[in-house]
PDB file of C-alpha atoms in Angstrom:
ATOM      1  CA  ARG A  28     -86.003 100.863  63.324  1.00  0.00           C
ATOM      2  CA  ALA A  29     -82.964  98.783  62.356  1.00  0.00           C
ATOM      3  CA  ALA A  30     -80.189 100.302  60.306  1.00  0.00           C
ATOM      4  CA  PRO A  31     -79.842  98.923  56.778  1.00  0.00           C
ATOM      5  CA  ALA A  32     -77.404  96.047  56.396  1.00  0.00           C
ATOM      6  CA  PRO A  33     -74.015  96.983  54.954  1.00  0.00           C
ATOM      7  CA  ASP A  34     -73.553  96.213  51.295  1.00  0.00           C
ATOM      8  CA  ARG A  35     -71.200  93.437  50.153  1.00  0.00           C
ATOM      9  CA  GLU A  36     -68.307  95.825  49.555  1.00  0.00           C
ATOM     10  CA  GLN A  37     -68.553  97.269  53.064  1.00  0.00           C
ATOM     11  CA  ARG A  38     -68.708  93.789  54.644  1.00  0.00           C
ATOM     12  CA  HIS A  39     -65.477  92.858  52.877  1.00  0.00           C
ATOM     13  CA  GLY A  40     -63.653  96.053  53.808  1.00  0.00           C
ATOM     14  CA  ARG A  41     -63.634  97.396  50.273  1.00  0.00           C
ATOM     15  CA  ALA A  42     -64.553 100.855  49.126  1.00  0.00           C
ATOM     16  CA  SER A  43     -68.272 101.460  49.193  1.00  0.00           C
ATOM     17  CA  SER A  44     -70.187 102.613  46.141  1.00  0.00           C
ATOM     18  CA  ARG A  45     -69.410 106.177  47.222  1.00  0.00           C
ATOM     19  CA  GLY A  46     -65.669 105.423  47.171  1.00  0.00           C
ATOM     20  CA  VAL A  47     -65.310 105.709  50.956  1.00  0.00           C
ATOM     21  CA  PRO A  48     -63.542 102.716  52.496  1.00  0.00           C
ATOM     22  CA  HIS A  49     -65.074 100.898  55.447  1.00  0.00           C
ATOM     23  CA  ARG A  50     -63.482 102.605  58.465  1.00  0.00           C
ATOM     24  CA  ALA A  51     -62.327  99.573  60.460  1.00  0.00           C
ATOM     25  CA  ALA A  52     -60.839  97.831  57.448  1.00  0.00           C
ATOM     26  CA  ALA A  53     -59.210 100.973  56.067  1.00  0.00           C
ATOM     27  CA  GLU A  54     -57.528 101.715  59.371  1.00  0.00           C
ATOM     28  CA  GLY A  55     -56.499  98.088  59.835  1.00  0.00           C
ATOM     29  CA  ASN A  56     -57.746  98.186  63.419  1.00  0.00           C
ATOM     30  CA  GLU A  57     -59.374  95.502  65.497  1.00  0.00           C
ATOM     31  CA  ALA A  58     -62.926  96.811  65.609  1.00  0.00           C
ATOM     32  CA  GLY A  59     -65.444  94.059  66.008  1.00  0.00           C
ATOM     33  CA  ASN A  60     -62.883  91.609  67.321  1.00  0.00           C
ATOM     34  CA  GLY A  61     -65.108  90.098  69.958  1.00  0.00           C
ATOM     35  CA  GLY A  62     -62.309  90.301  72.510  1.00  0.00           C
ATOM     36  CA  ARG A  63     -59.840  88.402  70.287  1.00  0.00           C
ATOM     37  CA  GLU A  64     -56.571  90.228  69.836  1.00  0.00           C
ATOM     38  CA  GLY A  65     -55.320  90.296  66.248  1.00  0.00           C
ATOM     39  CA  TYR A  66     -58.791  89.672  64.842  1.00  0.00           C
ATOM     40  CA  ASP A  67     -61.176  91.992  63.044  1.00  0.00           C
ATOM     41  CA  GLY A  68     -64.573  90.363  62.543  1.00  0.00           C
ATOM     42  CA  LYS A  69     -65.328  92.825  59.740  1.00  0.00           C
ATOM     43  CA  CYS A  70     -62.211  91.746  57.809  1.00  0.00           C
ATOM     44  CA  VAL A  71     -62.874  88.957  55.318  1.00  0.00           C
ATOM     45  CA  PHE A  72     -59.265  87.737  55.528  1.00  0.00           C
ATOM     46  CA  CYS A  73     -59.480  87.451  59.324  1.00  0.00           C
ATOM     47  CA  ARG A  74     -62.612  85.356  58.907  1.00  0.00           C
ATOM     48  CA  ILE A  75     -61.016  83.204  56.206  1.00  0.00           C
ATOM     49  CA  ALA A  76     -57.936  82.627  58.387  1.00  0.00           C
ATOM     50  CA  ARG A  77     -60.200  81.355  61.170  1.00  0.00           C
ATOM     51  CA  ARG A  78     -62.223  79.153  58.799  1.00  0.00           C
ATOM     52  CA  GLU A  79     -65.348  81.286  59.238  1.00  0.00           C
ATOM     53  CA  GLU A  80     -65.873  81.666  55.469  1.00  0.00           C
ATOM     54  CA  PRO A  81     -67.091  78.252  54.297  1.00  0.00           C
ATOM     55  CA  GLY A  82     -66.704  79.096  50.602  1.00  0.00           C
ATOM     56  CA  THR A  83     -62.923  79.504  50.853  1.00  0.00           C
ATOM     57  CA  VAL A  84     -60.702  76.429  50.849  1.00  0.00           C
ATOM     58  CA  LEU A  85     -57.444  76.833  52.751  1.00  0.00           C
ATOM     59  CA  LEU A  86     -54.459  75.193  51.096  1.00  0.00           C
ATOM     60  CA  PRO A  87     -51.985  73.149  53.167  1.00  0.00           C
ATOM     61  CA  CYS A  88     -49.557  75.490  54.889  1.00  0.00           C
ATOM     62  CA  GLU A  89     -46.556  74.568  57.045  1.00  0.00           C
ATOM     63  CA  ASP A  90     -46.651  77.852  59.007  1.00  0.00           C
ATOM     64  CA  GLU A  91     -49.345  78.070  61.696  1.00  0.00           C
ATOM     65  CA  ASP A  92     -49.223  81.895  61.634  1.00  0.00           C
ATOM     66  CA  LEU A  93     -50.092  82.055  57.926  1.00  0.00           C
ATOM     67  CA  VAL A  94     -52.848  80.778  55.657  1.00  0.00           C
ATOM     68  CA  CYS A  95     -52.935  80.386  51.902  1.00  0.00           C
ATOM     69  CA  PHE A  96     -55.879  80.240  49.507  1.00  0.00           C
ATOM     70  CA  ARG A  97     -56.692  80.851  45.858  1.00  0.00           C
ATOM     71  CA  ASP A  98     -57.468  84.396  44.738  1.00  0.00           C
ATOM     72  CA  ILE A  99     -61.157  84.813  43.834  1.00  0.00           C
ATOM     73  CA  LYS A 100     -60.153  86.664  40.639  1.00  0.00           C
ATOM     74  CA  PRO A 101     -57.070  84.777  39.457  1.00  0.00           C
ATOM     75  CA  GLY A 102     -54.641  86.707  37.292  1.00  0.00           C
ATOM     76  CA  ALA A 103     -52.612  83.611  36.388  1.00  0.00           C
ATOM     77  CA  PRO A 104     -53.107  79.831  36.252  1.00  0.00           C
ATOM     78  CA  HIS A 105     -51.677  79.723  39.790  1.00  0.00           C
ATOM     79  CA  HIS A 106     -52.758  82.752  41.837  1.00  0.00           C
ATOM     80  CA  TYR A 107     -52.628  82.403  45.599  1.00  0.00           C
ATOM     81  CA  LEU A 108     -52.821  84.772  48.529  1.00  0.00           C
ATOM     82  CA  VAL A 109     -50.643  84.234  51.589  1.00  0.00           C
ATOM     83  CA  VAL A 110     -52.157  85.965  54.610  1.00  0.00           C
ATOM     84  CA  PRO A 111     -51.124  86.289  58.269  1.00  0.00           C
ATOM     85  CA  VAL A 112     -53.689  84.771  60.636  1.00  0.00           C
ATOM     86  CA  LYS A 113     -53.289  87.772  62.948  1.00  0.00           C
ATOM     87  CA  HIS A 114     -54.797  90.946  61.509  1.00  0.00           C
ATOM     88  CA  MET A 115     -52.175  93.333  60.161  1.00  0.00           C
ATOM     89  CA  GLY A 116     -52.579  96.467  58.139  1.00  0.00           C
ATOM     90  CA  ASN A 117     -51.617  96.617  54.472  1.00  0.00           C
ATOM     91  CA  CYS A 118     -48.044  96.505  53.149  1.00  0.00           C
ATOM     92  CA  LYS A 119     -47.514 100.196  53.851  1.00  0.00           C
ATOM     93  CA  THR A 120     -47.500  99.391  57.587  1.00  0.00           C
ATOM     94  CA  LEU A 121     -44.555  96.989  57.252  1.00  0.00           C
ATOM     95  CA  LYS A 122     -41.360  97.855  59.096  1.00  0.00           C
ATOM     96  CA  THR A 123     -37.883  96.339  59.220  1.00  0.00           C
ATOM     97  CA  GLU A 124     -38.924  93.937  61.987  1.00  0.00           C
ATOM     98  CA  HIS A 125     -41.484  92.412  59.575  1.00  0.00           C
ATOM     99  CA  ILE A 126     -38.811  91.159  57.123  1.00  0.00           C
ATOM    100  CA  PRO A 127     -38.863  87.630  58.647  1.00  0.00           C
ATOM    101  CA  LEU A 128     -42.665  87.535  58.266  1.00  0.00           C
ATOM    102  CA  VAL A 129     -42.444  88.559  54.597  1.00  0.00           C
ATOM    103  CA  LYS A 130     -39.752  85.915  54.003  1.00  0.00           C
ATOM    104  CA  ARG A 131     -41.996  83.257  55.587  1.00  0.00           C
ATOM    105  CA  MET A 132     -44.893  84.429  53.405  1.00  0.00           C
ATOM    106  CA  MET A 133     -42.663  83.977  50.337  1.00  0.00           C
ATOM    107  CA  GLU A 134     -41.586  80.499  51.465  1.00  0.00           C
ATOM    108  CA  VAL A 135     -45.221  79.468  51.953  1.00  0.00           C
ATOM    109  CA  GLY A 136     -46.037  80.801  48.471  1.00  0.00           C
ATOM    110  CA  LYS A 137     -43.195  78.818  46.901  1.00  0.00           C
ATOM    111  CA  ALA A 138     -44.180  75.662  48.793  1.00  0.00           C
ATOM    112  CA  VAL A 139     -47.809  75.944  47.666  1.00  0.00           C
ATOM    113  CA  LEU A 140     -46.688  76.374  44.057  1.00  0.00           C
ATOM    114  CA  GLN A 141     -44.518  73.277  44.295  1.00  0.00           C
ATOM    115  CA  LYS A 142     -47.325  71.258  45.927  1.00  0.00           C
ATOM    116  CA  ASN A 143     -49.494  72.267  42.980  1.00  0.00           C
ATOM    117  CA  ASN A 144     -46.953  70.947  40.466  1.00  0.00           C
ATOM    118  CA  PHE A 145     -45.384  74.277  39.522  1.00  0.00           C
ATOM    119  CA  SER A 146     -41.619  74.069  39.737  1.00  0.00           C
ATOM    120  CA  ASP A 147     -40.199  76.955  37.654  1.00  0.00           C
ATOM    121  CA  LEU A 148     -39.642  79.411  40.498  1.00  0.00           C
ATOM    122  CA  ASN A 149     -37.961  81.816  38.054  1.00  0.00           C
ATOM    123  CA  ASP A 150     -41.361  82.409  36.430  1.00  0.00           C
ATOM    124  CA  VAL A 151     -43.153  83.640  39.568  1.00  0.00           C
ATOM    125  CA  ARG A 152     -44.335  87.095  40.566  1.00  0.00           C
ATOM    126  CA  MET A 153     -44.789  87.862  44.265  1.00  0.00           C
ATOM    127  CA  GLY A 154     -45.843  91.199  45.621  1.00  0.00           C
ATOM    128  CA  PHE A 155     -48.314  93.494  47.320  1.00  0.00           C
ATOM    129  CA  HIS A 156     -50.783  96.040  46.036  1.00  0.00           C
ATOM    130  CA  TRP A 157     -49.817  99.469  47.294  1.00  0.00           C
ATOM    131  CA  PRO A 158     -52.502 101.579  49.014  1.00  0.00           C
ATOM    132  CA  PRO A 159     -54.933 102.837  47.944  1.00  0.00           C
ATOM    133  CA  PHE A 160     -54.899 100.084  45.295  1.00  0.00           C
ATOM    134  CA  CYS A 161     -55.525  97.201  47.709  1.00  0.00           C
ATOM    135  CA  SER A 162     -59.128  96.175  48.219  1.00  0.00           C
ATOM    136  CA  ILE A 163     -58.625  94.461  51.598  1.00  0.00           C
ATOM    137  CA  ALA A 164     -56.685  96.256  54.356  1.00  0.00           C
ATOM    138  CA  HIS A 165     -55.182  93.042  55.735  1.00  0.00           C
ATOM    139  CA  LEU A 166     -51.651  92.188  54.670  1.00  0.00           C
ATOM    140  CA  HIS A 167     -51.675  89.674  51.810  1.00  0.00           C
ATOM    141  CA  LEU A 168     -48.985  88.520  49.425  1.00  0.00           C
ATOM    142  CA  HIS A 169     -49.991  87.780  45.838  1.00  0.00           C
ATOM    143  CA  VAL A 170     -48.243  84.723  44.392  1.00  0.00           C
ATOM    144  CA  LEU A 171     -48.735  84.436  40.614  1.00  0.00           C
ATOM    145  CA  ALA A 172     -47.342  81.795  38.282  1.00  0.00           C
ATOM    146  CA  PRO A 173     -46.385  81.421  35.579  1.00  0.00           C
ATOM    147  CA  ALA A 174     -45.728  85.137  35.331  1.00  0.00           C
ATOM    148  CA  SER A 175     -45.009  84.675  31.623  1.00  0.00           C
ATOM    149  CA  GLN A 176     -48.667  83.699  31.121  1.00  0.00           C
ATOM    150  CA  LEU A 177     -50.301  86.716  32.724  1.00  0.00           C
ATOM    151  CA  GLY A 178     -53.085  88.052  30.525  1.00  0.00           C
ATOM    152  CA  PHE A 179     -53.185  91.625  29.240  1.00  0.00           C
ATOM    153  CA  LEU A 180     -55.097  93.067  32.212  1.00  0.00           C
ATOM    154  CA  SER A 181     -53.120  91.017  34.745  1.00  0.00           C
ATOM    155  CA  ARG A 182     -49.844  92.323  33.273  1.00  0.00           C
ATOM    156  CA  ILE A 183     -51.129  95.821  34.032  1.00  0.00           C
ATOM    157  CA  TYR A 184     -52.680  95.017  37.403  1.00  0.00           C
ATOM    158  CA  TYR A 185     -49.599  93.113  38.645  1.00  0.00           C
ATOM    159  CA  ARG A 186     -47.033  95.241  36.821  1.00  0.00           C
ATOM    160  CA  ILE A 187     -43.639  95.022  38.488  1.00  0.00           C
ATOM    161  CA  ASN A 188     -42.939  97.954  40.800  1.00  0.00           C
ATOM    162  CA  SER A 189     -45.636 100.217  39.450  1.00  0.00           C
ATOM    163  CA  TYR A 190     -47.516 102.796  41.498  1.00  0.00           C
ATOM    164  CA  TRP A 191     -49.984 100.107  42.492  1.00  0.00           C
ATOM    165  CA  PHE A 192     -47.949  96.870  42.842  1.00  0.00           C
ATOM    166  CA  ILE A 193     -44.610  96.368  44.562  1.00  0.00           C
ATOM    167  CA  THR A 194     -42.580  93.182  44.440  1.00  0.00           C
ATOM    168  CA  VAL A 195     -41.196  91.594  47.574  1.00  0.00           C
ATOM    169  CA  SER A 196     -37.608  91.995  46.370  1.00  0.00           C
ATOM    170  CA  VAL A 197     -37.954  95.782  46.017  1.00  0.00           C
ATOM    171  CA  MET A 198     -39.647  96.014  49.402  1.00  0.00           C
ATOM    172  CA  GLN A 199     -36.828  94.032  51.050  1.00  0.00           C
ATOM    173  CA  LEU A 200     -34.182  96.123  49.288  1.00  0.00           C
ATOM    174  CA  SER A 201     -35.797  99.327  50.522  1.00  0.00           C
ATOM    175  CA  PHE A 202     -35.568  98.027  54.103  1.00  0.00           C
ATOM    176  CA  LEU A 203     -31.917  97.071  53.668  1.00  0.00           C
ATOM    177  CA  VAL A 204     -30.912 100.524  52.462  1.00  0.00           C
ATOM    178  CA  GLY A 205     -33.055 102.215  55.075  1.00  0.00           C
ATOM    179  CA  PHE A 206     -35.598 103.697  52.698  1.00  0.00           C
ATOM    180  CA  GLN A 207     -39.124 103.827  54.086  1.00  0.00           C
ATOM    181  CA  LEU A 208     -41.683 103.118  51.360  1.00  0.00           C
TER     182      LEU A 208
END
C-alpha cells in the first residue's frame, strides 16, 4: 500500500500541520538531489531556480549564480526574493566567507528594483527572516520597496532587526566585528 502523499506544506519545506518541519528542508541538506550537487528536489526554491516550477516567473538577473522572483505574499508594492541557485541553508548558516555572496544578492535586488522603475534606494528594506521564522530553509533575501509603504502587518513581519527579521547591514556589521549571529 502506498504511503499518503505529503501535504502542500511538507512539499514546500514548511512546517507541517503538527508544527514539525520537513526534515530535509529544515536541515538544509541535499536529500532528493538526484545526484545533483547543490540541489534539493524537495526544496521549492531549488526547483524555482532550475525553472521546474512553471507558476513562478524569474526576473532578469545579471548573476548566473542567483535568481530573483516576486514573493507570493508581497509585503510591499515591490517585494522580491533573491535566491542562490545552489542550495544553501538559511541565513543562520552564513559565515564570513559568504559576505561577497550577500553583497551580490543585494546588488541583484537593487538592479531588479531599478529595472522595475523604483529608484529611491533609500526607501528599501533588505533582510532575512531569522530561524525559526523562515518558512523555506534555503537562503533568500527579501527586497521590499518602498519601505515607507509597508502595511501594518508587513511593518511587524519585516520589522528592522527584530527577533525574526535581520537586515543585511546588521548581518554584515556582525561579521566585521567578529560576532557570530
